[in-house]
Amino acid sequence: MYCPKCGKETDTSGQFCQWCGAPIEAAPAVPVVPAAEEVEETPDVGVYAGLGRRFVAFIVDFILIVIFGIIAVAFFNQVNGIMYLYYIVALHAPIASLTTAGTPAAALTPIVAALGLFVVVVPWLYYAGFESSRGQATPGKVLMRLEVTDLEGNRLSFARATLRFFGKFISLIIIFIGFIMIGLTKKRQGLHDKIAGTIVLLQD
């Protein structure tokens, strides 16, 4: 400790400076500030939905998507594409024999159009439309009392819901690992949820 009068270092055990005799005041105790508890990056927005409920919701949604897909394929007159695909895969028919034109393009174009509607367009509009709606859930999720939100519990935009949907294709490509992540992560997020910054919650 240093004397406040002469500035020389003095013995802290005494009450007076050993050099000039000036009184030495004890240094005030420094308050100990408790370490702040770690705060999560995002607020607690509810109970995260597990893999079981989400799988049941997926089954319900899958059945509805198949029904809507069949209607869309019929409406846009792409039934031939489904028939051609059946003939090629199941009956091993030559592509050239499927159309009057007898060319691969004449047969493959309806197949691509039908699969695009059935596998991409209908599921995309179904999931992105329902999950960005006021209900924030597909019919399957509504049945299982689930809702999809961003990390703060807010309603998704159509763009974010679209990103979440197409992220599922990545989860699918890597041997379903992206879906298995739902049961392993703290917030029950699949890879598509991580990509889009979304969570699935149990409704109150």
PDB file of C-alpha atoms in Angstrom:
ATOM      1  CA  MET A   1       0.000   0.000   0.000  1.00  0.00           C
ATOM      2  CA  TYR A   2       1.211   3.559  -0.723  1.00  0.00           C
ATOM      3  CA  CYS A   3       0.863   6.486   1.669  1.00  0.00           C
ATOM      4  CA  PRO A   4      -1.706   9.021   0.406  1.00  0.00           C
ATOM      5  CA  LYS A   5       0.424  11.895   1.752  1.00  0.00           C
ATOM      6  CA  CYS A   6       4.060  11.121   0.884  1.00  0.00           C
ATOM      7  CA  GLY A   7       3.440   8.488  -1.760  1.00  0.00           C
ATOM      8  CA  LYS A   8       5.924   6.003  -0.347  1.00  0.00           C
ATOM      9  CA  GLU A   9       5.136   2.295  -0.001  1.00  0.00           C
ATOM     10  CA  THR A  10       4.304   1.489   3.608  1.00  0.00           C
ATOM     11  CA  ASP A  11       3.381  -1.499   5.735  1.00  0.00           C
ATOM     12  CA  THR A  12      -0.313  -2.343   5.323  1.00  0.00           C
ATOM     13  CA  SER A  13      -0.512  -3.814   8.836  1.00  0.00           C
ATOM     14  CA  GLY A  14      -0.094  -0.384  10.518  1.00  0.00           C
ATOM     15  CA  GLN A  15      -2.522   2.511  10.817  1.00  0.00           C
ATOM     16  CA  PHE A  16       0.106   5.205  10.206  1.00  0.00           C
ATOM     17  CA  CYS A  17       2.761   5.684   7.505  1.00  0.00           C
ATOM     18  CA  GLN A  18       6.145   4.570   8.769  1.00  0.00           C
ATOM     19  CA  TRP A  19       7.815   7.394   6.819  1.00  0.00           C
ATOM     20  CA  CYS A  20       5.732  10.480   7.507  1.00  0.00           C
ATOM     21  CA  GLY A  21       3.308   9.330  10.195  1.00  0.00           C
ATOM     22  CA  ALA A  22       0.187  10.170   8.219  1.00  0.00           C
ATOM     23  CA  PRO A  23      -2.855   7.960   8.935  1.00  0.00           C
ATOM     24  CA  ILE A  24      -3.387   5.137   6.493  1.00  0.00           C
ATOM     25  CA  GLU A  25      -6.965   4.313   5.622  1.00  0.00           C
ATOM     26  CA  ALA A  26      -7.788   0.738   4.833  1.00  0.00           C
ATOM     27  CA  ALA A  27      -8.604   0.174   1.195  1.00  0.00           C
ATOM     28  CA  PRO A  28     -12.287  -0.416   0.684  1.00  0.00           C
ATOM     29  CA  ALA A  29     -13.243  -3.984   0.029  1.00  0.00           C
ATOM     30  CA  VAL A  30     -13.939  -4.687  -3.615  1.00  0.00           C
ATOM     31  CA  PRO A  31     -17.356  -6.268  -3.982  1.00  0.00           C
ATOM     32  CA  VAL A  32     -17.308  -9.678  -5.551  1.00  0.00           C
ATOM     33  CA  VAL A  33     -19.490  -9.744  -8.630  1.00  0.00           C
ATOM     34  CA  PRO A  34     -21.035 -13.166  -9.139  1.00  0.00           C
ATOM     35  CA  ALA A  35     -20.386 -14.729 -12.507  1.00  0.00           C
ATOM     36  CA  ALA A  36     -23.303 -14.235 -14.822  1.00  0.00           C
ATOM     37  CA  GLU A  37     -25.140 -17.386 -15.735  1.00  0.00           C
ATOM     38  CA  GLU A  38     -24.872 -18.488 -19.318  1.00  0.00           C
ATOM     39  CA  VAL A  39     -27.806 -17.299 -21.345  1.00  0.00           C
ATOM     40  CA  GLU A  40     -29.047 -19.322 -24.280  1.00  0.00           C
ATOM     41  CA  GLU A  41     -28.752 -17.742 -27.710  1.00  0.00           C
ATOM     42  CA  THR A  42     -32.515 -17.893 -28.177  1.00  0.00           C
ATOM     43  CA  PRO A  43     -35.366 -17.452 -25.687  1.00  0.00           C
ATOM     44  CA  ASP A  44     -37.372 -20.338 -24.302  1.00  0.00           C
ATOM     45  CA  VAL A  45     -40.310 -20.381 -26.701  1.00  0.00           C
ATOM     46  CA  GLY A  46     -42.035 -23.612 -25.703  1.00  0.00           C
ATOM     47  CA  VAL A  47     -41.762 -27.380 -25.714  1.00  0.00           C
ATOM     48  CA  TYR A  48     -39.892 -28.819 -28.662  1.00  0.00           C
ATOM     49  CA  ALA A  49     -41.702 -31.590 -30.543  1.00  0.00           C
ATOM     50  CA  GLY A  50     -40.022 -34.986 -30.680  1.00  0.00           C
ATOM     51  CA  LEU A  51     -39.456 -37.386 -33.542  1.00  0.00           C
ATOM     52  CA  GLY A  52     -42.474 -39.615 -32.764  1.00  0.00           C
ATOM     53  CA  ARG A  53     -45.164 -36.953 -33.094  1.00  0.00           C
ATOM     54  CA  ARG A  54     -43.519 -35.491 -36.157  1.00  0.00           C
ATOM     55  CA  PHE A  55     -43.361 -38.895 -37.844  1.00  0.00           C
ATOM     56  CA  VAL A  56     -47.083 -39.485 -37.305  1.00  0.00           C
ATOM     57  CA  ALA A  57     -47.776 -36.007 -38.706  1.00  0.00           C
ATOM     58  CA  PHE A  58     -45.607 -36.871 -41.719  1.00  0.00           C
ATOM     59  CA  ILE A  59     -47.652 -40.026 -42.436  1.00  0.00           C
ATOM     60  CA  VAL A  60     -50.903 -38.035 -42.411  1.00  0.00           C
ATOM     61  CA  ASP A  61     -49.405 -35.325 -44.626  1.00  0.00           C
ATOM     62  CA  PHE A  62     -47.936 -37.904 -47.000  1.00  0.00           C
ATOM     63  CA  ILE A  63     -51.377 -39.447 -47.603  1.00  0.00           C
ATOM     64  CA  LEU A  64     -52.897 -36.036 -48.285  1.00  0.00           C
ATOM     65  CA  ILE A  65     -50.038 -35.060 -50.606  1.00  0.00           C
ATOM     66  CA  VAL A  66     -50.536 -38.244 -52.620  1.00  0.00           C
ATOM     67  CA  ILE A  67     -54.228 -37.406 -53.018  1.00  0.00           C
ATOM     68  CA  PHE A  68     -53.483 -33.788 -54.013  1.00  0.00           C
ATOM     69  CA  GLY A  69     -50.716 -35.009 -56.323  1.00  0.00           C
ATOM     70  CA  ILE A  70     -53.037 -37.345 -58.178  1.00  0.00           C
ATOM     71  CA  ILE A  71     -55.578 -34.532 -58.586  1.00  0.00           C
ATOM     72  CA  ALA A  72     -52.880 -32.145 -59.869  1.00  0.00           C
ATOM     73  CA  VAL A  73     -51.483 -34.690 -62.329  1.00  0.00           C
ATOM     74  CA  ALA A  74     -54.980 -35.329 -63.683  1.00  0.00           C
ATOM     75  CA  PHE A  75     -55.843 -31.616 -63.792  1.00  0.00           C
ATOM     76  CA  PHE A  76     -52.721 -30.722 -65.768  1.00  0.00           C
ATOM     77  CA  ASN A  77     -53.228 -33.711 -68.053  1.00  0.00           C
ATOM     78  CA  GLN A  78     -50.002 -35.438 -67.060  1.00  0.00           C
ATOM     79  CA  VAL A  79     -51.518 -38.897 -66.535  1.00  0.00           C
ATOM     80  CA  ASN A  80     -49.610 -40.162 -69.561  1.00  0.00           C
ATOM     81  CA  GLY A  81     -46.373 -39.429 -67.768  1.00  0.00           C
ATOM     82  CA  ILE A  82     -47.347 -41.718 -64.879  1.00  0.00           C
ATOM     83  CA  MET A  83     -48.449 -44.406 -67.343  1.00  0.00           C
ATOM     84  CA  TYR A  84     -45.194 -44.167 -69.297  1.00  0.00           C
ATOM     85  CA  LEU A  85     -43.184 -44.453 -66.091  1.00  0.00           C
ATOM     86  CA  TYR A  86     -45.154 -47.541 -65.108  1.00  0.00           C
ATOM     87  CA  TYR A  87     -44.576 -49.172 -68.490  1.00  0.00           C
ATOM     88  CA  ILE A  88     -40.841 -48.463 -68.355  1.00  0.00           C
ATOM     89  CA  VAL A  89     -40.254 -49.534 -64.735  1.00  0.00           C
ATOM     90  CA  ALA A  90     -42.750 -52.344 -64.260  1.00  0.00           C
ATOM     91  CA  LEU A  91     -43.158 -53.760 -67.776  1.00  0.00           C
ATOM     92  CA  HIS A  92     -39.702 -52.825 -69.151  1.00  0.00           C
ATOM     93  CA  ALA A  93     -41.280 -51.497 -72.328  1.00  0.00           C
ATOM     94  CA  PRO A  94     -38.953 -49.767 -74.837  1.00  0.00           C
ATOM     95  CA  ILE A  95     -39.252 -45.994 -74.641  1.00  0.00           C
ATOM     96  CA  ALA A  96     -39.656 -45.706 -78.401  1.00  0.00           C
ATOM     97  CA  SER A  97     -42.786 -47.847 -78.289  1.00  0.00           C
ATOM     98  CA  LEU A  98     -44.662 -45.610 -75.840  1.00  0.00           C
ATOM     99  CA  THR A  99     -45.541 -42.709 -78.136  1.00  0.00           C
ATOM    100  CA  THR A 100     -46.623 -42.254 -81.738  1.00  0.00           C
ATOM    101  CA  ALA A 101     -43.549 -40.107 -82.317  1.00  0.00           C
ATOM    102  CA  GLY A 102     -41.364 -42.984 -81.170  1.00  0.00           C
ATOM    103  CA  THR A 103     -38.693 -40.727 -79.665  1.00  0.00           C
ATOM    104  CA  PRO A 104     -37.306 -40.704 -76.084  1.00  0.00           C
ATOM    105  CA  ALA A 105     -38.151 -37.005 -75.701  1.00  0.00           C
ATOM    106  CA  ALA A 106     -41.803 -37.628 -76.507  1.00  0.00           C
ATOM    107  CA  ALA A 107     -42.029 -40.160 -73.665  1.00  0.00           C
ATOM    108  CA  LEU A 108     -39.654 -38.600 -71.132  1.00  0.00           C
ATOM    109  CA  THR A 109     -41.149 -35.098 -71.233  1.00  0.00           C
ATOM    110  CA  PRO A 110     -44.541 -36.193 -69.780  1.00  0.00           C
ATOM    111  CA  ILE A 111     -42.716 -38.346 -67.198  1.00  0.00           C
ATOM    112  CA  VAL A 112     -40.572 -35.432 -66.005  1.00  0.00           C
ATOM    113  CA  ALA A 113     -43.586 -33.117 -65.905  1.00  0.00           C
ATOM    114  CA  ALA A 114     -45.684 -35.620 -63.941  1.00  0.00           C
ATOM    115  CA  LEU A 115     -42.886 -36.367 -61.448  1.00  0.00           C
ATOM    116  CA  GLY A 116     -42.167 -32.660 -61.063  1.00  0.00           C
ATOM    117  CA  LEU A 117     -45.770 -32.018 -60.121  1.00  0.00           C
ATOM    118  CA  PHE A 118     -46.089 -35.075 -57.899  1.00  0.00           C
ATOM    119  CA  VAL A 119     -42.727 -34.988 -56.094  1.00  0.00           C
ATOM    120  CA  VAL A 120     -41.799 -31.296 -56.017  1.00  0.00           C
ATOM    121  CA  VAL A 121     -44.518 -28.766 -56.822  1.00  0.00           C
ATOM    122  CA  VAL A 122     -47.450 -30.224 -54.871  1.00  0.00           C
ATOM    123  CA  PRO A 123     -45.427 -31.086 -51.715  1.00  0.00           C
ATOM    124  CA  TRP A 124     -43.689 -27.681 -51.830  1.00  0.00           C
ATOM    125  CA  LEU A 125     -46.929 -25.686 -52.044  1.00  0.00           C
ATOM    126  CA  TYR A 126     -48.501 -27.961 -49.424  1.00  0.00           C
ATOM    127  CA  TYR A 127     -45.766 -27.609 -46.803  1.00  0.00           C
ATOM    128  CA  ALA A 128     -44.685 -24.021 -47.465  1.00  0.00           C
ATOM    129  CA  GLY A 129     -48.272 -22.827 -47.792  1.00  0.00           C
ATOM    130  CA  PHE A 130     -49.584 -24.427 -44.609  1.00  0.00           C
ATOM    131  CA  GLU A 131     -46.486 -23.768 -42.457  1.00  0.00           C
ATOM    132  CA  SER A 132     -46.431 -20.073 -43.384  1.00  0.00           C
ATOM    133  CA  SER A 133     -50.179 -19.707 -42.869  1.00  0.00           C
ATOM    134  CA  ARG A 134     -51.856 -18.345 -39.769  1.00  0.00           C
ATOM    135  CA  GLY A 135     -52.126 -21.871 -38.359  1.00  0.00           C
ATOM    136  CA  GLN A 136     -48.350 -22.425 -38.841  1.00  0.00           C
ATOM    137  CA  ALA A 137     -48.902 -26.141 -39.425  1.00  0.00           C
ATOM    138  CA  THR A 138     -49.883 -28.713 -42.021  1.00  0.00           C
ATOM    139  CA  PRO A 139     -53.044 -30.773 -41.397  1.00  0.00           C
ATOM    140  CA  GLY A 140     -50.890 -33.612 -40.047  1.00  0.00           C
ATOM    141  CA  LYS A 141     -49.176 -31.269 -37.608  1.00  0.00           C
ATOM    142  CA  VAL A 142     -52.506 -29.764 -36.571  1.00  0.00           C
ATOM    143  CA  LEU A 143     -53.732 -33.291 -35.776  1.00  0.00           C
ATOM    144  CA  MET A 144     -50.652 -33.869 -33.606  1.00  0.00           C
ATOM    145  CA  ARG A 145     -50.874 -30.371 -32.052  1.00  0.00           C
ATOM    146  CA  LEU A 146     -47.634 -29.108 -33.568  1.00  0.00           C
ATOM    147  CA  GLU A 147     -46.616 -25.795 -35.085  1.00  0.00           C
ATOM    148  CA  VAL A 148     -43.565 -24.595 -37.018  1.00  0.00           C
ATOM    149  CA  THR A 149     -41.912 -21.306 -35.990  1.00  0.00           C
ATOM    150  CA  ASP A 150     -38.627 -19.479 -36.302  1.00  0.00           C
ATOM    151  CA  LEU A 151     -36.144 -19.600 -33.400  1.00  0.00           C
ATOM    152  CA  GLU A 152     -38.018 -16.824 -31.568  1.00  0.00           C
ATOM    153  CA  GLY A 153     -41.408 -18.503 -31.908  1.00  0.00           C
ATOM    154  CA  ASN A 154     -42.649 -16.269 -34.722  1.00  0.00           C
ATOM    155  CA  ARG A 155     -44.659 -17.239 -37.781  1.00  0.00           C
ATOM    156  CA  LEU A 156     -42.623 -18.252 -40.833  1.00  0.00           C
ATOM    157  CA  SER A 157     -42.560 -16.325 -44.069  1.00  0.00           C
ATOM    158  CA  PHE A 158     -43.335 -18.260 -47.239  1.00  0.00           C
ATOM    159  CA  ALA A 159     -39.677 -17.904 -48.280  1.00  0.00           C
ATOM    160  CA  ARG A 160     -38.392 -19.431 -45.031  1.00  0.00           C
ATOM    161  CA  ALA A 161     -40.965 -22.229 -45.215  1.00  0.00           C
ATOM    162  CA  THR A 162     -39.809 -22.859 -48.796  1.00  0.00           C
ATOM    163  CA  LEU A 163     -36.176 -23.064 -47.650  1.00  0.00           C
ATOM    164  CA  ARG A 164     -37.206 -25.522 -44.943  1.00  0.00           C
ATOM    165  CA  PHE A 165     -39.005 -27.719 -47.476  1.00  0.00           C
ATOM    166  CA  PHE A 166     -36.130 -27.919 -49.955  1.00  0.00           C
ATOM    167  CA  GLY A 167     -33.729 -28.518 -47.066  1.00  0.00           C
ATOM    168  CA  LYS A 168     -35.535 -31.830 -46.582  1.00  0.00           C
ATOM    169  CA  PHE A 169     -34.105 -33.052 -49.879  1.00  0.00           C
ATOM    170  CA  ILE A 170     -30.619 -32.649 -48.399  1.00  0.00           C
ATOM    171  CA  SER A 171     -31.734 -34.607 -45.322  1.00  0.00           C
ATOM    172  CA  LEU A 172     -33.051 -37.284 -47.672  1.00  0.00           C
ATOM    173  CA  ILE A 173     -29.900 -37.445 -49.809  1.00  0.00           C
ATOM    174  CA  ILE A 174     -27.613 -38.072 -46.817  1.00  0.00           C
ATOM    175  CA  ILE A 175     -29.399 -41.324 -45.948  1.00  0.00           C
ATOM    176  CA  PHE A 176     -32.052 -39.716 -43.707  1.00  0.00           C
ATOM    177  CA  ILE A 177     -29.386 -38.485 -41.261  1.00  0.00           C
ATOM    178  CA  GLY A 178     -30.930 -35.015 -41.418  1.00  0.00           C
ATOM    179  CA  PHE A 179     -34.208 -36.451 -40.101  1.00  0.00           C
ATOM    180  CA  ILE A 180     -32.513 -38.622 -37.445  1.00  0.00           C
ATOM    181  CA  MET A 181     -30.996 -35.411 -36.066  1.00  0.00           C
ATOM    182  CA  ILE A 182     -34.466 -34.526 -34.746  1.00  0.00           C
ATOM    183  CA  GLY A 183     -34.085 -37.127 -32.021  1.00  0.00           C
ATOM    184  CA  LEU A 184     -30.505 -36.135 -31.189  1.00  0.00           C
ATOM    185  CA  THR A 185     -30.422 -32.329 -31.029  1.00  0.00           C
ATOM    186  CA  LYS A 186     -31.361 -30.184 -28.023  1.00  0.00           C
ATOM    187  CA  LYS A 187     -34.085 -28.267 -29.851  1.00  0.00           C
ATOM    188  CA  ARG A 188     -35.248 -31.310 -31.830  1.00  0.00           C
ATOM    189  CA  GLN A 189     -34.115 -29.770 -35.108  1.00  0.00           C
ATOM    190  CA  GLY A 190     -33.596 -31.746 -38.269  1.00  0.00           C
ATOM    191  CA  LEU A 191     -30.996 -30.612 -40.768  1.00  0.00           C
ATOM    192  CA  HIS A 192     -33.713 -28.784 -42.719  1.00  0.00           C
ATOM    193  CA  ASP A 193     -34.643 -26.928 -39.508  1.00  0.00           C
ATOM    194  CA  LYS A 194     -30.998 -25.970 -38.987  1.00  0.00           C
ATOM    195  CA  ILE A 195     -30.771 -24.708 -42.567  1.00  0.00           C
ATOM    196  CA  ALA A 196     -33.942 -22.596 -42.339  1.00  0.00           C
ATOM    197  CA  GLY A 197     -33.584 -21.554 -38.687  1.00  0.00           C
ATOM    198  CA  THR A 198     -36.865 -23.146 -37.612  1.00  0.00           C
ATOM    199  CA  ILE A 199     -38.205 -25.262 -34.762  1.00  0.00           C
ATOM    200  CA  VAL A 200     -41.300 -27.398 -34.257  1.00  0.00           C
ATOM    201  CA  LEU A 201     -43.209 -26.816 -31.037  1.00  0.00           C
ATOM    202  CA  LEU A 202     -46.015 -28.498 -29.157  1.00  0.00           C
ATOM    203  CA  GLN A 203     -49.068 -26.245 -29.100  1.00  0.00           C
ATOM    204  CA  ASP A 204     -50.375 -25.075 -25.724  1.00  0.00           C
TER     205      ASP A 204
END
